[in-house]
XYZ file of C-alpha atoms in Angstrom:
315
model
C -9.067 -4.178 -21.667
C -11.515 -4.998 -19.126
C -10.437 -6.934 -15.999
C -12.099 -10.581 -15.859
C -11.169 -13.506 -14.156
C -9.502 -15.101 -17.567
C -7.506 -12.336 -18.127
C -6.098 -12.354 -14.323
C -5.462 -16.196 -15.016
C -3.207 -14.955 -17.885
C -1.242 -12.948 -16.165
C 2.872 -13.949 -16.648
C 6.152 -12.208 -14.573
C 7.147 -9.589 -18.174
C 10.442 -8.339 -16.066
C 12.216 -9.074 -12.724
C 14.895 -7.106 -11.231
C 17.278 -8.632 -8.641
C 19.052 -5.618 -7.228
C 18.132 -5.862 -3.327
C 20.370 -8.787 -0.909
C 17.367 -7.227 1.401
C 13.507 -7.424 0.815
C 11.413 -4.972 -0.517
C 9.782 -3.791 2.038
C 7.211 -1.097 -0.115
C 6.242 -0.438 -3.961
C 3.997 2.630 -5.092
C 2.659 3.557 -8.392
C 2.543 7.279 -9.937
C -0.738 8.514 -10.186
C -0.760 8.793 -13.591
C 0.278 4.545 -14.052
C 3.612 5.437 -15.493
C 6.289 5.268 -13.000
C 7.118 2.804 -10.193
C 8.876 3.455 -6.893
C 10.355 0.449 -4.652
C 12.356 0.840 -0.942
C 14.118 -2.140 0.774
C 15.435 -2.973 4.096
C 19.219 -2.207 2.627
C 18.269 1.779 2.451
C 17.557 1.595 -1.540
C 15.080 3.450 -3.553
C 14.388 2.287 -6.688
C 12.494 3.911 -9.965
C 11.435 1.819 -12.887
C 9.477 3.591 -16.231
C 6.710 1.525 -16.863
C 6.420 2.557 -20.412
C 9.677 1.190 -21.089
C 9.962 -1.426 -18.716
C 13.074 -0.232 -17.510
C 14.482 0.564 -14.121
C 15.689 4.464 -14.428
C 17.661 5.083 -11.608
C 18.626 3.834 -7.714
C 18.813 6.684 -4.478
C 20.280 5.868 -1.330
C 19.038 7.001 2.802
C 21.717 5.413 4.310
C 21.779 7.587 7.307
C 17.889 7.707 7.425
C 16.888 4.250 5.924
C 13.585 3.924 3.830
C 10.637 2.159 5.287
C 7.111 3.099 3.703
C 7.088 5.315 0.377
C 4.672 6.911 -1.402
C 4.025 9.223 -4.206
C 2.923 12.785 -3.118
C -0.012 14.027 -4.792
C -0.511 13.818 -8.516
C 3.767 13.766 -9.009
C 6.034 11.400 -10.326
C 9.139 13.727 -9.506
C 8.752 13.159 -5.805
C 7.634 11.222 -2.896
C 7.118 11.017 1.089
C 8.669 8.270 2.809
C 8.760 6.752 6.625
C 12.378 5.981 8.044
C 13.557 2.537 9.945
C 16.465 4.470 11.341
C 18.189 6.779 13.265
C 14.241 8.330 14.165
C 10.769 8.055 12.779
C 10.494 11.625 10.899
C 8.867 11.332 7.509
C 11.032 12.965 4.564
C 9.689 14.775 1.371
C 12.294 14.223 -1.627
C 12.496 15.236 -5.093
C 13.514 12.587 -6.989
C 15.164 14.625 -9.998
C 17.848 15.846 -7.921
C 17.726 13.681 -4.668
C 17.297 16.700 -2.490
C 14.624 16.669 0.600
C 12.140 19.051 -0.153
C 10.986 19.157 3.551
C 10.401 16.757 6.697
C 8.153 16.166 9.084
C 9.068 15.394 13.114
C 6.749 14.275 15.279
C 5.962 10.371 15.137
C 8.122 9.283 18.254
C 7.896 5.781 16.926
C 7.663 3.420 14.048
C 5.311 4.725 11.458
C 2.915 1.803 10.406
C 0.926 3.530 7.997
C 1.404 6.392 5.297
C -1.429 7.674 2.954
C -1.832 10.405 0.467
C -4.744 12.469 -0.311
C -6.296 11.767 -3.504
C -7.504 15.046 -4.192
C -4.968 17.492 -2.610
C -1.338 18.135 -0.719
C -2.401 16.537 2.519
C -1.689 12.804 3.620
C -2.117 11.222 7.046
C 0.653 8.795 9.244
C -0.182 6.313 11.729
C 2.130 5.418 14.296
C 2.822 2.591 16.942
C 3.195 5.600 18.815
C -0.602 5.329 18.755
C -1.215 9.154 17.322
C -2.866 9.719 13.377
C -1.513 12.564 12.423
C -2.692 14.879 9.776
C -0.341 17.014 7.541
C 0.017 19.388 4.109
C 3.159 18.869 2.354
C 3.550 22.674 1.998
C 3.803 22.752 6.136
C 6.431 20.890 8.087
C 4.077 21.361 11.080
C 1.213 18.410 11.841
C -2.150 19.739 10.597
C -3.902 18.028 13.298
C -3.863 14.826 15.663
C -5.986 12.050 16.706
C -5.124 9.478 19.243
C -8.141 6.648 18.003
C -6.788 4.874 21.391
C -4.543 2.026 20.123
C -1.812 1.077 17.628
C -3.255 2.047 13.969
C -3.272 1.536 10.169
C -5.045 3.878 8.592
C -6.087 5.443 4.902
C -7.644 7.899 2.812
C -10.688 7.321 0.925
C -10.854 7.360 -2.807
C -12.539 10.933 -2.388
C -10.001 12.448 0.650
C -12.844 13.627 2.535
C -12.763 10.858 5.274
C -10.345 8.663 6.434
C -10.241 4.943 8.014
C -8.012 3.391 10.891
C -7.614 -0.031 11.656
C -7.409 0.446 15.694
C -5.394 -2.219 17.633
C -6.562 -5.418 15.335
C -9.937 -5.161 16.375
C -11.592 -2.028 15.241
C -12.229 0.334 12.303
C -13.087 3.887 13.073
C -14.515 6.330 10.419
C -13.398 9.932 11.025
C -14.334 13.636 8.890
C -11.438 14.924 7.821
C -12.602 18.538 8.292
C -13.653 17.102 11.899
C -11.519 14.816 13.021
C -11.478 16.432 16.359
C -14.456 15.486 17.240
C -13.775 11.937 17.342
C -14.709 9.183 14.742
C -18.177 9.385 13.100
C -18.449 5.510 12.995
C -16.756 2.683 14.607
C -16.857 -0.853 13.153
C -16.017 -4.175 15.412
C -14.541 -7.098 13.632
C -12.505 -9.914 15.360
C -10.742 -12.593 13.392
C -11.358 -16.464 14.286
C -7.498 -16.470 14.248
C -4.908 -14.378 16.115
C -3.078 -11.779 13.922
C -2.384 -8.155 13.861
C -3.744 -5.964 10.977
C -1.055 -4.668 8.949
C -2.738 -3.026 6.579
C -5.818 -1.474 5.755
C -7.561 0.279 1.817
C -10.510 1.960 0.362
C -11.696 -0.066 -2.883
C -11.382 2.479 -5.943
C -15.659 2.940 -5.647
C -15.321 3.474 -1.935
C -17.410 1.072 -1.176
C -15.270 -1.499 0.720
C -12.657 -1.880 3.074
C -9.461 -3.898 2.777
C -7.990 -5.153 5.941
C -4.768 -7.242 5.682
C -2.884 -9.276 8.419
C 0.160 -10.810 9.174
C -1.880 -14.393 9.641
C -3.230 -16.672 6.942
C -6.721 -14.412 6.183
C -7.354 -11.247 4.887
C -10.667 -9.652 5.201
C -13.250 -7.406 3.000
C -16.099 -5.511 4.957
C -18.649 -3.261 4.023
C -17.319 0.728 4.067
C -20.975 2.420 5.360
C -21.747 -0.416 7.312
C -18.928 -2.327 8.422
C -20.596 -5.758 7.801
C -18.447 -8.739 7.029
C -18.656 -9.439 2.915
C -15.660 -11.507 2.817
C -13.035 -13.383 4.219
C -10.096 -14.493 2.109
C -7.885 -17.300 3.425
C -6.285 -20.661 1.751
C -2.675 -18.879 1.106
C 0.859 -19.400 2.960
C 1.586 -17.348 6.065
C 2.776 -19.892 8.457
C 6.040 -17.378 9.721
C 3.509 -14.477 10.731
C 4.838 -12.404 7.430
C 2.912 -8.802 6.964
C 1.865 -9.868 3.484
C 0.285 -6.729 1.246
C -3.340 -7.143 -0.426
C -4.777 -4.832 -2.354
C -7.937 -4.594 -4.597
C -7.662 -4.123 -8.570
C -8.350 -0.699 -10.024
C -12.180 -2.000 -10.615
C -12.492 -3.124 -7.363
C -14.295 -6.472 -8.524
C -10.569 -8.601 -7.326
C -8.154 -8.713 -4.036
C -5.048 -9.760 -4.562
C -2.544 -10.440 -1.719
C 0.845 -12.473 -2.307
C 1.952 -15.449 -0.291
C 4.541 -16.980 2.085
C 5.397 -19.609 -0.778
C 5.785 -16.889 -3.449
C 2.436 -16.803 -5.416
C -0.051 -14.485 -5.939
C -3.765 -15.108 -4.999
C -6.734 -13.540 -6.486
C -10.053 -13.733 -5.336
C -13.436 -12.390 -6.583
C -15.334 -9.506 -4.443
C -18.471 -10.560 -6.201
C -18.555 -14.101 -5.492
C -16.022 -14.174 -2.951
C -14.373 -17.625 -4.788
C -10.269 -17.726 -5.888
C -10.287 -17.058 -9.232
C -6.493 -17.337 -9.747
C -3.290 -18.604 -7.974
C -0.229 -17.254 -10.026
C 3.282 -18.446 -9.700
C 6.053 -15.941 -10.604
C 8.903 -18.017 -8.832
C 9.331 -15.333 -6.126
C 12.424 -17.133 -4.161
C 10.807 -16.105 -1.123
C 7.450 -14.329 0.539
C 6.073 -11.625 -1.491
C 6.124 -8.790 0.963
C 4.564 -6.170 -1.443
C 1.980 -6.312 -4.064
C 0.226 -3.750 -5.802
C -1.918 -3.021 -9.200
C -1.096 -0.497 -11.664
C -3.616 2.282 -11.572
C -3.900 3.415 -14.813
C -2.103 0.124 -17.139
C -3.074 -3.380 -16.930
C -0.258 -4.444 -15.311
C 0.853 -5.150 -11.431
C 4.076 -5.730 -9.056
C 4.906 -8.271 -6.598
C 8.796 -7.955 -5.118
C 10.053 -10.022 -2.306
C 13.968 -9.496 -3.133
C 13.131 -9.572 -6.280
C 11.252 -7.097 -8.307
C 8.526 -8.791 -10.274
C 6.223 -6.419 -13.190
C 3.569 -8.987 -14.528
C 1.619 -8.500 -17.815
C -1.378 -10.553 -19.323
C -0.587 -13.041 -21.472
C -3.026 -12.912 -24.952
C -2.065 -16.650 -25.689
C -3.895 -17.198 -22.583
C -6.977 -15.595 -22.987
């Protein structure tokens, strides 16, 4: 099924889970579309089969806590994930036997940004410690280090040869990843009308645009070779200063970002108009949001855990 603006209008909550008192804080699809993974502020991980629509099974980091996870590379048995306690190591855990696999010191503060390689074992960190750092999952040892001179977001692109970071809300600097040292290749200047921080920042599937989201009322869609301005989204709920989650659909033709008042927003990269305002009855801001890879299908948690189908009566 091809993704169109009537079929995003038809999209309806299928399932909601309500096992967190604390938000949801981050939610990560398997590579291969089939599994879900959620964390939340109470030190929770959570997997769900989305085959089955079930949720298969709950882990615990109580002594570490569980900030930003993520799926290592082409795996649905186990992930890497940033901790919100005790110190700012990133862990590598098998999720068959809840065992850690490996970690990885070196972050000496809160990790704002985690992003695996599409292509192979490495995945980059970015820190409020103001470091990138580079690393292979088969190493505990950083594979490299950039300081892009400010507080960063960063990510992969869809082809892991470069990667992106969002430099102290006001930049976006390109770097080689087999030359990273040398500094970024390309440095893009964009300033917001409004004050906010970026929170956030993705590579569309085609590589050809840049996702930068905020915790203010706009989210913003430039131009990956060029950095030029193609759109900026706004006309959604964010009056607290929430870090809401956008993120583009698998075809790269919608952005999608969830709101302060609990509904989703959907806007066209083409045309740049909303093309859909969905109401799941989140009780609260939708911290999280992303789109299945592989299924037609997407999440949206807030304390609740939201997995939304199309609806074909309302097609």
């Amino acid at each position: 099924m091809k993704i169109t603006d009537r079929v995003l209008r038809s999209f309806r909550v299928a399932r909601t889970y309500k096992k967190s008192p604390q938000k949801i804080n981050c939610v990560d699809y398997s590579p291969n579309g089939e599994h879900a993974i959620s964390s939340s502020d109470d030190d929770c991980i959570v997997l769900y089969d989305i085959r089955e629509g079930t949720e298969t099974s709950v882990l615990y980091s109580k002594k570490y806590g569980v900030d930003l996870i993520r799926y290592a590379h082409q795996d649905s048995q186990t992930v890497i994930y940033s901790s919100n306690k005790l110190d700012d190591t990133i862990r590598y855990l098998s999720l068959t036997d809840n065992r850690y696999i490996r970690y990885f010191p070196g972050h000496t503060a809160r990790v704002t940004a985690l992003s695996m390689s599409p292509v192979d074992q490495a995945f980059i960190s970015g820190s409020l410690d103001e470091t990138i750092r580079i690393w292979d999952l088969r190493a505990p040892t950083c594979q490299g280090l950039t300081n892009p001179l400010g507080k960063p977001v960063c990510s992969f692109d869809p082809e892991g040869l470069i990667f992106a970071a969002g430099v102290e809300s006001q930049a976006v600097k390109l770097y080689d990843l087999r030359a990273f040292d040398k500094g970024p290749f390309g440095c893009f200047k964009t300033r917001f009308n409004r004050s906010c921080d970026w929170t956030g920042l993705k590579f569309s599937s085609d590589g050809k645009m840049i996702l930068i989201s905020t915790n203010g009322g706009m989210i913003r869609v430039l131009n990956a070779f060029n950095g030029s301005v193609l759109h900026t989204f706004s006309g959604y709920n964010n009056s607290q200063g929430v870090s809401l989650e956008a993120c583009f659909t698998p075809d790269s033709q919608f952005v999608m970002i969830g709101s302060e008042d609990g509904r989703v927003h959907v806007w066209s990269t083409e045309s740049g108009m909303k093309v859909a305002v969905l109401d799941g009855k989140h009780s609260g801001p939708i911290n999280t949001l992303q789109f299945n890879p592989r299924y037609m299908t997407f999440a949206s948690a807030c304390k609740n855990m939201m997995f939304w189908l199309p609806c074909p009566d309302d097609m």
